[in-house]
Amino acid sequence: EPEVTQTPSHQVTQMGQEVILRCVPISNHLYFYWYRQILGQKVEFLVSFYNNEISEKSEIFDDQFSVERPDGSNFTLKIRSTKLEDSAMYFCASQQTDTNEKLFFGSGTQLSVL
Amino acid sequence: SQQGEEDPQALSIQEGENATMNCSYKTSINNLQWYRQNSGRGLVHLILIRSNEREKHSGRLRVTLDTSKKSSSLLITASRAADTASYFCATPGGQTGANNLFFGTGTRLTVIP
């Protein structure tokens, strides 16, 4: 079965550094998402992306965050200057169409900011 | 906020017993979904129920939806140790065509062999 792939599985970075989290969504899917989950807490929506632009973003997704789909395959989340509170598991998800509402999630990237 | 709240937060049962988890949400929805998350892993879609449906089955899963009470329940029958995981309800909250899902806090289910 096709799956969403995320790399790396773990990322450790120093506060203030830039990180790029990578995702390869399922190939025929049109909608893409980033979510995050701080340890022991709920899964939080960050941003949705469709037709090469952001559809919606949450309050968490401030100017330090950006997303890109540079080559029609990868979908990346960049955090420009990481903070301690950015430490979380980041999940990428994709969705086939807007009428097929099921989301497929990757296994996540555990980001630790020191 | 559209986010759901699951109840209970944690549930521990013996293998073979049924597990029931509840979810309440706040605003009108066109569908509600349940996802499962094994520890440290991504979420896996289990079942979707639409607002015009009251009950839906998938294998050992039974989901109900009461839109008048803004609540849903997930029943897992004849539980197995492998059902141990966190279970989340999710409701769409996007203002555009995208299906931004908002997740509840989850129920952590432990099935004791």
XYZ file of C-alpha atoms in Angstrom:
227
model
C 0.000 0.000 0.000
C 1.363 3.475 -0.804
C 2.566 5.449 2.156
C 3.757 8.864 3.181
C 7.482 8.923 3.873
C 9.186 11.345 6.231
C 12.863 12.017 6.736
C 14.734 12.184 8.972
C 13.048 10.149 11.682
C 14.960 12.095 14.330
C 16.540 15.532 14.156
C 18.522 17.191 16.899
C 19.381 20.851 16.513
C 20.633 23.796 18.498
C 18.291 26.645 19.343
C 18.374 29.292 16.651
C 19.343 26.899 13.882
C 17.275 26.276 10.775
C 15.780 22.847 10.165
C 14.085 21.347 7.148
C 11.785 18.411 7.585
C 11.073 16.385 4.477
C 8.062 14.454 3.342
C 7.177 12.484 0.246
C 3.386 12.331 0.025
C 1.497 9.626 -1.823
C 1.981 10.326 -5.494
C -1.569 10.969 -6.700
C -2.612 12.994 -3.668
C -3.447 16.655 -4.030
C -3.669 18.027 -0.475
C -0.794 18.122 1.958
C -0.584 18.901 5.636
C 1.809 19.355 8.499
C 0.800 18.574 12.052
C 2.807 18.462 15.226
C 2.476 16.675 18.531
C 4.301 17.789 21.617
C 5.051 14.819 23.840
C 1.922 13.608 25.563
C -0.280 16.279 24.045
C -2.788 16.467 21.247
C -1.998 16.471 17.561
C -2.087 20.082 16.357
C -2.759 21.339 12.858
C -0.041 23.574 11.421
C -0.722 24.134 7.734
C -2.507 22.801 4.675
C -1.189 23.094 1.127
C -2.963 22.709 -2.179
C -2.189 23.688 -5.746
C 1.269 24.932 -4.749
C 0.090 27.343 -2.139
C -0.928 27.439 1.492
C -4.652 26.864 1.949
C -4.809 27.502 5.668
C -2.482 27.849 8.574
C -2.888 27.848 12.320
C -1.675 30.377 14.858
C 1.304 28.130 15.523
C 2.480 28.557 11.940
C 4.110 31.953 12.332
C 6.766 33.696 10.247
C 9.392 31.223 11.413
C 7.662 28.445 9.501
C 7.429 27.911 5.776
C 6.412 25.077 3.471
C 7.434 24.235 -0.032
C 6.819 21.636 -2.683
C 9.954 22.236 -4.706
C 9.815 19.448 -7.255
C 6.317 17.986 -7.388
C 7.400 15.134 -5.148
C 8.824 16.414 -1.881
C 6.901 18.538 0.590
C 9.067 20.330 3.120
C 8.561 22.199 6.368
C 11.233 24.713 7.265
C 11.675 26.271 10.666
C 13.986 29.253 10.258
C 15.221 29.808 13.794
C 14.240 27.000 16.106
C 13.118 27.553 19.662
C 13.081 25.114 22.552
C 9.292 24.949 22.329
C 9.494 23.719 18.738
C 10.575 20.352 20.099
C 7.854 17.951 19.007
C 6.981 15.148 16.655
C 6.119 16.594 13.254
C 3.759 14.647 11.024
C 3.195 15.101 7.331
C -0.110 13.941 5.863
C -1.614 13.790 2.423
C -5.123 13.501 1.080
C -6.205 12.278 -2.307
C -8.985 14.743 -3.100
C -11.205 17.135 -1.227
C -14.103 14.676 -1.427
C -12.045 11.793 -0.047
C -11.470 13.114 3.420
C -9.212 10.398 4.796
C -5.713 11.574 5.651
C -2.637 9.388 5.311
C 0.069 10.193 7.841
C 3.787 9.622 7.767
C 5.626 8.149 10.733
C 6.845 11.535 11.806
C 10.092 13.372 12.497
C 11.006 13.781 16.139
C 12.586 17.224 16.436
C 14.618 17.986 19.528
C 15.815 21.558 20.010
C 18.599 21.919 22.565
C -12.545 25.659 18.510
C -13.595 22.614 16.529
C -11.435 20.245 18.498
C -12.903 17.114 19.945
C -12.425 15.855 23.420
C -12.166 12.152 24.084
C -13.314 10.423 27.164
C -11.909 8.614 29.040
C -8.301 9.797 28.801
C -7.105 6.300 29.600
C -8.765 2.906 29.551
C -7.395 -0.433 30.634
C -9.245 -3.670 29.868
C -8.661 -7.394 29.642
C -8.223 -9.061 26.286
C -11.584 -10.153 24.926
C -13.521 -7.327 26.556
C -15.107 -4.476 24.632
C -13.650 -0.974 24.730
C -15.777 2.119 24.339
C -14.340 5.569 23.767
C -16.333 8.758 23.476
C -15.737 12.001 21.670
C -17.482 15.336 21.962
C -17.051 18.256 19.602
C -18.235 21.815 19.469
C -19.507 22.950 16.098
C -21.373 21.546 13.106
C -19.517 18.964 11.078
C -19.996 17.054 7.842
C -17.982 14.085 9.003
C -16.090 12.739 11.974
C -13.104 10.434 11.775
C -11.338 8.127 14.188
C -7.611 7.521 14.061
C -5.303 5.215 15.914
C -1.734 5.985 16.979
C 0.725 3.413 18.214
C 3.308 4.856 20.559
C 5.727 7.140 18.724
C 4.183 6.456 15.340
C 1.964 8.237 12.854
C -1.798 8.215 12.916
C -3.722 5.598 11.001
C -7.224 6.249 9.750
C -9.763 3.798 11.133
C -13.196 4.928 10.090
C -15.161 7.945 8.870
C -18.790 8.614 9.646
C -20.767 11.297 7.860
C -23.187 13.670 9.512
C -26.179 11.925 7.924
C -25.117 8.556 9.331
C -25.892 7.349 12.827
C -23.824 4.194 12.952
C -21.078 2.558 10.954
C -19.233 -0.741 11.233
C -15.817 -1.859 10.094
C -14.654 -5.266 11.285
C -14.520 -5.136 15.086
C -15.109 -1.381 15.093
C -18.450 0.279 15.567
C -18.833 4.029 15.432
C -21.899 6.018 16.339
C -22.613 9.674 15.766
C -25.203 11.834 17.485
C -25.163 15.241 15.856
C -27.796 16.606 18.238
C -25.476 15.928 21.164
C -22.330 16.612 19.150
C -20.847 13.327 20.239
C -19.471 10.121 18.807
C -18.395 6.811 20.239
C -15.954 4.179 19.080
C -16.535 0.617 20.206
C -13.865 -2.029 19.746
C -15.308 -5.479 20.305
C -13.395 -8.545 21.449
C -10.266 -6.506 22.099
C -6.792 -7.885 21.513
C -3.444 -6.925 22.981
C -2.542 -5.501 19.568
C -5.344 -2.934 19.968
C -3.226 -1.184 22.599
C -2.773 2.336 21.242
C -4.105 5.869 21.500
C -7.347 6.611 19.718
C -8.298 10.060 18.475
C -11.411 11.534 17.020
C -10.970 14.241 14.417
C -13.317 16.761 12.887
C -12.762 18.955 9.850
C -12.334 22.604 10.639
C -11.021 24.106 7.460
C -12.518 27.199 5.984
C -11.338 26.297 2.509
C -11.740 23.090 0.537
C -8.862 21.505 2.399
C -9.829 19.013 5.019
C -7.889 20.391 7.958
C -8.567 17.973 10.748
C -8.638 18.955 14.370
C -7.836 16.189 16.782
C -8.978 15.576 20.287
C -6.768 14.754 23.218
C -7.082 11.016 22.666
C -7.899 7.953 24.702
C -4.988 5.728 25.601
C -6.224 2.153 25.478
C -4.312 -0.664 27.129
C -5.460 -4.212 26.477
C -4.015 -6.637 28.977
C -3.338 -10.123 27.606
